Amino acid sequence: MTALPKFNAYINGQWVPPSDGRYFETVNPYTSKVWAEVARCTPEDANRAVEVAHAQLTTGEWSKLNATQRGALVHKLGDLIKENAQELAEYEVRDNGKLLNEMLAQCNYLPQWFYYYGGLADKIEGSVIPIDKAEIFNFTRHEPIGVVAAITPWNSPLLLLAFKLAPALAAGCTLVIKPSEFTSTSTLKLMELVEKAGFPPGVVNVVTGFGAEAGAALVEHPKVAKVAFTGGTESGAYVYQQAAKTLKRCTLELGGKSPNIVFDDAVIDDAVKGAISGIFAATGQTCIAGSRLLVQDGIYDEFVKRLVEFARSARMGDPMDTNTQVGPVTTPPQYQKILQYIEVAKSEGAEVLLGGGPASGPECGDSQWFVQPTIFGGVHNKMRIAQEEVFGPVLSIIRFKTDEEAVEIANDIAFGLAAGVWTQSIKRALKVSAAIRAGTIWVNTYRAISYMSPFGGYKMSGLGRENGIEGMKEYLQTKSVWISTAADVPNPFVMR
Ligand code: NDP
C-alpha cells in the first residue's frame, strides 16, 4: 500500500510537523476515501506561529519594507496564483467536492484580489488636520493593525482566504491562517507560492487542525490583534466572545438565509436561472445561497413549473467532470444536517416539488454524500425550513402578493447577508433594494462578487466588510500625531 501524502504546517517559512506528532485524515467527498493526512496543530504550534508573525511585524524584515515594496510582493503572489490556478483548484475539489468548473473560476479570479490590494498598498494616505489649536501640527497615519488570525471555512477556502490575505498583507499586517479541518490542502499549497513570491519567513503562517484546538489558541492569544473569521453564525458568535477578552478587532462573515424575490414583471427565464444559481450552484453550500425564493402570486404557478423542470435536468456527478452541475455535499455532518432539514420541512407540512432525500446511482460514484436537488413549495416564512440555514441544495418557495409583503417577509429573519430582486421596474428595484436589510442586493442577477465591492452581513450575518477599500480599512488603525511648534511649553496644569 502506498503511503498517503502528508501535509505539515507552515510556520516561519518552514514545513513543520505538529508538536505532538498527530495527524488527521482528509477525505475526498466524491470517492469517500481518505486521500491525505494533515498536521493536527496544537495550541503550542499556534502560539509559536503567532510569536514569529509578531516578530516580523515589530522588528523583522517585513516591518522595514515600505508600502510599495509590500505591494510588489502582494502583486507577485497574484502572478504566481495565476500560473498555478488549475493545480490549486484541483486541490480544492479533492477536499471539498465542489465542481472543478466553479473552483477553477474562483482560482482564476483570485489574482485580482492581489493585484487590487497590491496596488492599493502605497495609496493609503493619512491627512493633515486643520487643528483648532495654535502652534500645533497634527496629522494621521494609517498603520497595520497587527497580527491577524484568519480563520476560514470549507466551502470556498482560497476565495475566502483571499478576501483576508490580500488586504492584510497590503496593509502591512502578518498572519496566522487556520483553514477548516476539512479543506486544509489548498491553503498549504498556496504557501509554496507565498514562499516563491519572496515574503520573509513568518509573515504568513498556516496552522492546520481543529477549531477548538489551533483555532481557539489563535483567538485567545494576546499578540493577535484581529480575527478575520468566515464560518457559521454559532461559531462566529463564540469566537467573538472569546476575542473580546483581549479586545481584538473582528470581522465576521457568517451565515445567511437570503431571500431571492421574483416579482410578476420579471423576465421569467432569467429569474428561473437566477433561482437555480442561487440554490443549486455549489450544491447550495454557500453563505449567499438564495434559499428562500419569494414568488409573486400572479406568476407563481407558471414560474414554479418552469423552475422545477429546469432543476430536474441538473446533472449530478463527479465534480472533476466539467459537465457536472451538482456535486456531493462536502462533509458527513453537513450531509446529515441537510437530510434532517428535509425531514423537518416535510413534518412542517411543506410540499416536496422535487427531490427530498439522499441521491444514489452510478453518477454518484463511491460518494455517500449526494443529496437530491430539493424544492419545497407551500412554505410559510415562520417555518424552520424558512428561518434556519441549511447550507445545501434545498430551496423553500414562499408565495407573496404585494411589494410590501415581499419586503416584510425578506426582513423577517435573523440573517442579512444578501438578497436577489427580479423585476423590470427600476423604481421597484431601487425601492426594494433600499428596504431590504442585507449587505448585498442583486437586481436581475445573483451570486456576483468582486474584489472591488464591499461584502458583509447585516444582523446575525456578520460584522465588518471584506473587499474594496472598506475591506482594506479593516486591517488598519489610525494614529494621530501632534507636534508642537511653540517656542515653549504652555501651562502644564491645563489641557491644551
Ligand atoms: P464553522 O463555523 O464550523 O467553521 C469555520 C472555521 O472556524 C473553521 O476553520 C473551524 O475550524 C473554525 N472554528 C470553529 N470553531 C472555532 C473556535 N471555537 N475557535 C476558532 N476557530 C473555530 O463553519 P464551517 O467550516 O462548517 O463552514 C460553513 C459555515 O460557514 C456555514 O454555516 C456558512 O454559513 C458559513 N459561511 C459564511 C460565509 C460568509 O462569507 N458569510 C462564507 C462561507 C461560509 P474546524 O473546521 O477545523 O473545526
Coordinates of N, CA and C in Angstrom, one line a residue, residues 392-494:
G392 N -27.3 23.7 1.9 CA -27.3 22.5 1.0 C -28.3 22.8 -0.1
P393 N -28.6 21.9 -1.1 CA -29.4 22.1 -2.2 C -30.9 22.0 -1.9
V394 N -31.3 22.8 -1.0 CA -32.7 22.7 -0.6 C -33.4 24.1 -0.7
L395 N -34.4 24.2 -1.5 CA -35.0 25.5 -1.8 C -36.4 25.6 -1.2
S396 N -36.7 26.7 -0.5 CA -38.1 26.9 0.0 C -38.8 28.0 -0.7
I397 N -39.9 27.7 -1.3 CA -40.6 28.7 -2.1 C -41.8 29.3 -1.2
I398 N -41.8 30.6 -1.2 CA -42.9 31.3 -0.4 C -43.6 32.2 -1.4
R399 N -44.9 32.2 -1.3 CA -45.8 33.0 -2.1 C -46.1 34.3 -1.5
F400 N -46.1 35.4 -2.3 CA -46.5 36.7 -1.7 C -47.3 37.5 -2.7
K401 N -48.0 38.5 -2.2 CA -49.0 39.3 -3.0 C -48.4 40.6 -3.4
T402 N -48.0 41.4 -2.4 CA -47.6 42.8 -2.7 C -46.1 43.0 -2.4
D403 N -45.7 44.2 -2.9 CA -44.2 44.5 -2.7 C -44.0 44.7 -1.2
E404 N -44.9 45.3 -0.5 CA -44.7 45.5 1.0 C -44.6 44.1 1.7
E405 N -45.4 43.2 1.2 CA -45.4 41.9 1.9 C -44.0 41.2 1.6
A406 N -43.5 41.3 0.3 CA -42.3 40.7 0.0 C -41.2 41.3 0.9
V407 N -41.2 42.6 1.1 CA -40.1 43.2 1.9 C -40.2 42.7 3.4
E408 N -41.5 42.6 3.8 CA -41.7 42.2 5.2 C -41.2 40.8 5.4
I409 N -41.5 39.9 4.5 CA -41.0 38.5 4.6 C -39.5 38.5 4.5
A410 N -39.0 39.2 3.5 CA -37.5 39.2 3.3 C -36.8 39.6 4.6
N411 N -37.3 40.6 5.3 CA -36.7 41.1 6.5 C -37.0 40.3 7.8
D412 N -38.0 39.5 7.7 CA -38.4 38.7 8.9 C -37.5 37.5 9.1
I413 N -36.3 37.8 9.5 CA -35.3 36.7 9.6 C -34.1 37.3 10.4
A414 N -33.4 36.4 11.1 CA -32.2 36.9 11.9 C -31.0 37.3 11.0
F415 N -31.0 36.7 9.8 CA -29.8 37.0 8.9 C -30.0 38.2 8.0
G416 N -28.9 38.6 7.4 CA -29.0 39.7 6.5 C -27.8 39.8 5.6
L417 N -27.4 38.7 4.9 CA -26.2 38.7 4.1 C -26.5 39.2 2.7
A418 N -27.5 38.7 2.0 CA -27.7 39.0 0.7 C -29.2 38.9 0.3
A419 N -29.5 39.4 -0.9 CA -30.9 39.2 -1.4 C -30.9 39.4 -2.9
G420 N -31.8 38.8 -3.6 CA -32.0 38.9 -5.0 C -33.3 39.6 -5.3
V421 N -33.4 40.4 -6.3 CA -34.6 41.1 -6.7 C -34.8 40.9 -8.2
W422 N -35.9 40.4 -8.7 CA -36.1 40.1 -10.1 C -37.3 41.0 -10.6
T423 N -37.0 42.0 -11.3 CA -38.1 42.9 -11.8 C -37.6 43.7 -13.0
Q424 N -38.5 44.2 -13.8 CA -38.1 45.1 -14.9 C -38.3 46.5 -14.6
S425 N -38.8 46.8 -13.4 CA -39.1 48.2 -13.0 C -38.0 48.7 -12.2
I426 N -37.4 49.8 -12.6 CA -36.3 50.4 -11.9 C -36.7 51.0 -10.6
K427 N -38.0 51.5 -10.6 CA -38.5 52.1 -9.3 C -38.6 51.0 -8.3
R428 N -39.2 49.9 -8.7 CA -39.4 48.8 -7.8 C -38.0 48.3 -7.3
A429 N -37.1 48.2 -8.2 CA -35.7 47.6 -7.9 C -35.1 48.5 -6.8
L430 N -35.1 49.9 -7.0 CA -34.5 50.8 -6.1 C -35.2 50.8 -4.7
K431 N -36.5 50.8 -4.8 CA -37.3 50.8 -3.5 C -37.1 49.6 -2.7
V432 N -37.1 48.4 -3.4 CA -37.0 47.2 -2.6 C -35.5 47.0 -2.1
S433 N -34.5 47.4 -3.0 CA -33.1 47.3 -2.6 C -32.9 48.2 -1.3
A434 N -33.5 49.3 -1.2 CA -33.3 50.2 -0.1 C -34.0 49.6 1.2
A435 N -35.0 48.9 1.0 CA -35.8 48.4 2.1 C -35.3 47.1 2.7
I436 N -34.6 46.4 2.0 CA -34.1 45.0 2.5 C -32.9 45.2 3.3
R437 N -32.9 44.6 4.5 CA -31.8 44.8 5.4 C -30.8 43.6 5.2
A438 N -29.9 43.9 4.2 CA -28.9 42.9 3.9 C -27.7 43.6 3.3
G439 N -26.5 43.0 3.4 CA -25.3 43.7 3.0 C -25.1 43.7 1.5
T440 N -25.7 42.8 0.7 CA -25.6 42.8 -0.7 C -27.0 42.6 -1.3
I441 N -27.3 43.4 -2.3 CA -28.6 43.2 -3.1 C -28.2 43.0 -4.5
W442 N -28.7 42.0 -5.1 CA -28.5 41.8 -6.6 C -29.8 42.0 -7.3
V443 N -29.8 42.8 -8.3 CA -31.1 43.0 -9.1 C -30.9 42.4 -10.5
N444 N -31.7 41.4 -10.8 CA -31.7 40.7 -12.1 C -30.4 40.0 -12.3
T445 N -29.7 39.6 -11.2 CA -28.6 38.7 -11.2 C -28.5 38.1 -9.9
Y446 N -27.6 37.1 -9.7 CA -27.4 36.5 -8.4 C -26.0 36.0 -8.3
R447 N -25.4 36.0 -7.1 CA -24.1 35.4 -6.8 C -22.9 36.1 -7.5
A448 N -23.1 37.4 -7.8 CA -22.0 38.2 -8.4 C -21.1 38.7 -7.2
I449 N -19.8 38.7 -7.4 CA -18.9 39.1 -6.3 C -17.7 39.7 -6.9
S450 N -17.1 40.7 -6.3 CA -15.9 41.3 -6.9 C -14.9 41.8 -5.7
Y451 N -13.6 41.8 -6.1 CA -12.6 42.3 -5.1 C -12.9 43.8 -4.8
M452 N -13.6 44.4 -5.7 CA -13.8 45.9 -5.5 C -14.9 46.3 -4.7
S453 N -15.9 45.4 -4.5 CA -17.2 45.8 -3.9 C -17.3 45.2 -2.5
P454 N -17.6 46.1 -1.5 CA -17.7 45.6 -0.1 C -18.7 44.5 0.1
F455 N -18.3 43.5 0.9 CA -19.2 42.3 1.1 C -19.2 42.0 2.6
G456 N -20.4 41.8 3.1 CA -20.6 41.5 4.5 C -22.0 41.5 4.9
G457 N -22.2 41.2 6.2 CA -23.6 41.0 6.6 C -24.2 42.0 7.5
Y458 N -25.5 42.2 7.4 CA -26.3 42.9 8.4 C -26.7 41.8 9.4
K459 N -27.2 42.3 10.6 CA -27.8 41.4 11.6 C -26.8 40.2 12.0
M460 N -27.4 39.0 12.1 CA -26.6 37.9 12.5 C -25.7 37.3 11.4
S461 N -25.6 38.0 10.3 CA -24.8 37.5 9.2 C -23.4 38.1 9.3
G462 N -23.1 38.9 10.3 CA -21.7 39.3 10.5 C -21.4 40.7 10.9
L463 N -20.2 41.0 10.9 CA -19.6 42.3 11.3 C -18.5 42.7 10.4
G464 N -18.5 43.9 10.0 CA -17.4 44.4 9.1 C -17.6 44.1 7.7
R465 N -16.7 44.6 6.9 CA -16.8 44.3 5.4 C -15.5 43.8 4.9
E466 N -15.6 42.9 3.9 CA -14.4 42.5 3.2 C -14.6 43.0 1.7
N467 N -13.4 43.1 1.1 CA -13.3 43.6 -0.3 C -13.5 45.1 -0.4
G468 N -12.9 45.6 -1.5 CA -13.0 47.0 -1.8 C -12.1 47.8 -0.8
I469 N -12.2 49.1 -0.8 CA -11.4 49.9 0.0 C -11.8 49.8 1.5
E470 N -13.1 49.5 1.7 CA -13.6 49.3 3.1 C -12.9 48.0 3.7
G471 N -12.7 47.1 2.8 CA -12.1 45.8 3.3 C -10.6 46.1 3.7
M472 N -9.9 47.0 3.1 CA -8.6 47.3 3.5 C -8.5 48.0 4.8
K473 N -9.5 48.9 5.1 CA -9.6 49.7 6.3 C -9.7 48.8 7.5
E474 N -10.2 47.6 7.3 CA -10.4 46.7 8.5 C -9.1 46.2 9.0
Y475 N -8.0 46.4 8.2 CA -6.7 45.9 8.6 C -5.8 47.1 9.1
L476 N -6.3 48.2 9.2 CA -5.6 49.4 9.5 C -6.1 50.1 10.8
Q477 N -5.2 50.7 11.5 CA -5.7 51.6 12.6 C -5.1 53.0 12.5
T478 N -5.8 53.9 13.0 CA -5.4 55.3 12.8 C -4.6 55.9 14.0
K479 N -3.5 56.5 13.7 CA -2.8 57.1 14.8 C -2.8 58.6 14.5
S480 N -3.0 59.4 15.6 CA -3.0 60.9 15.4 C -1.7 61.4 16.0
V481 N -0.9 62.1 15.3 CA 0.4 62.6 15.7 C 0.3 64.1 15.9
W482 N 0.7 64.6 17.1 CA 0.6 66.0 17.5 C 2.1 66.6 17.6
I483 N 2.4 67.6 16.9 CA 3.7 68.2 17.0 C 3.6 69.7 17.4
S484 N 4.2 70.0 18.5 CA 4.1 71.4 18.9 C 5.2 72.2 18.2
T485 N 4.8 73.4 17.7 CA 5.8 74.3 17.0 C 6.0 75.5 17.9
A486 N 5.4 75.4 19.1 CA 5.5 76.6 20.0 C 6.9 76.7 20.6
A487 N 7.3 77.9 20.9 CA 8.7 78.2 21.5 C 8.8 77.6 22.8
D488 N 7.8 77.6 23.6 CA 7.9 77.0 25.0 C 6.7 76.1 25.3
V489 N 6.7 75.4 26.4 CA 5.6 74.6 26.8 C 4.6 75.5 27.6
P490 N 3.3 75.5 27.2 CA 2.4 76.4 27.9 C 2.1 75.8 29.3
N491 N 1.2 76.4 30.0 CA 0.9 76.0 31.4 C 0.6 74.5 31.5
P492 N 1.5 73.7 32.1 CA 1.4 72.2 32.1 C 0.2 71.7 32.9
F493 N -0.4 72.6 33.7 CA -1.6 72.1 34.6 C -2.9 72.3 33.9
V494 N -2.9 72.8 32.6 CA -4.1 73.0 31.9 C -4.1 72.2 30.6

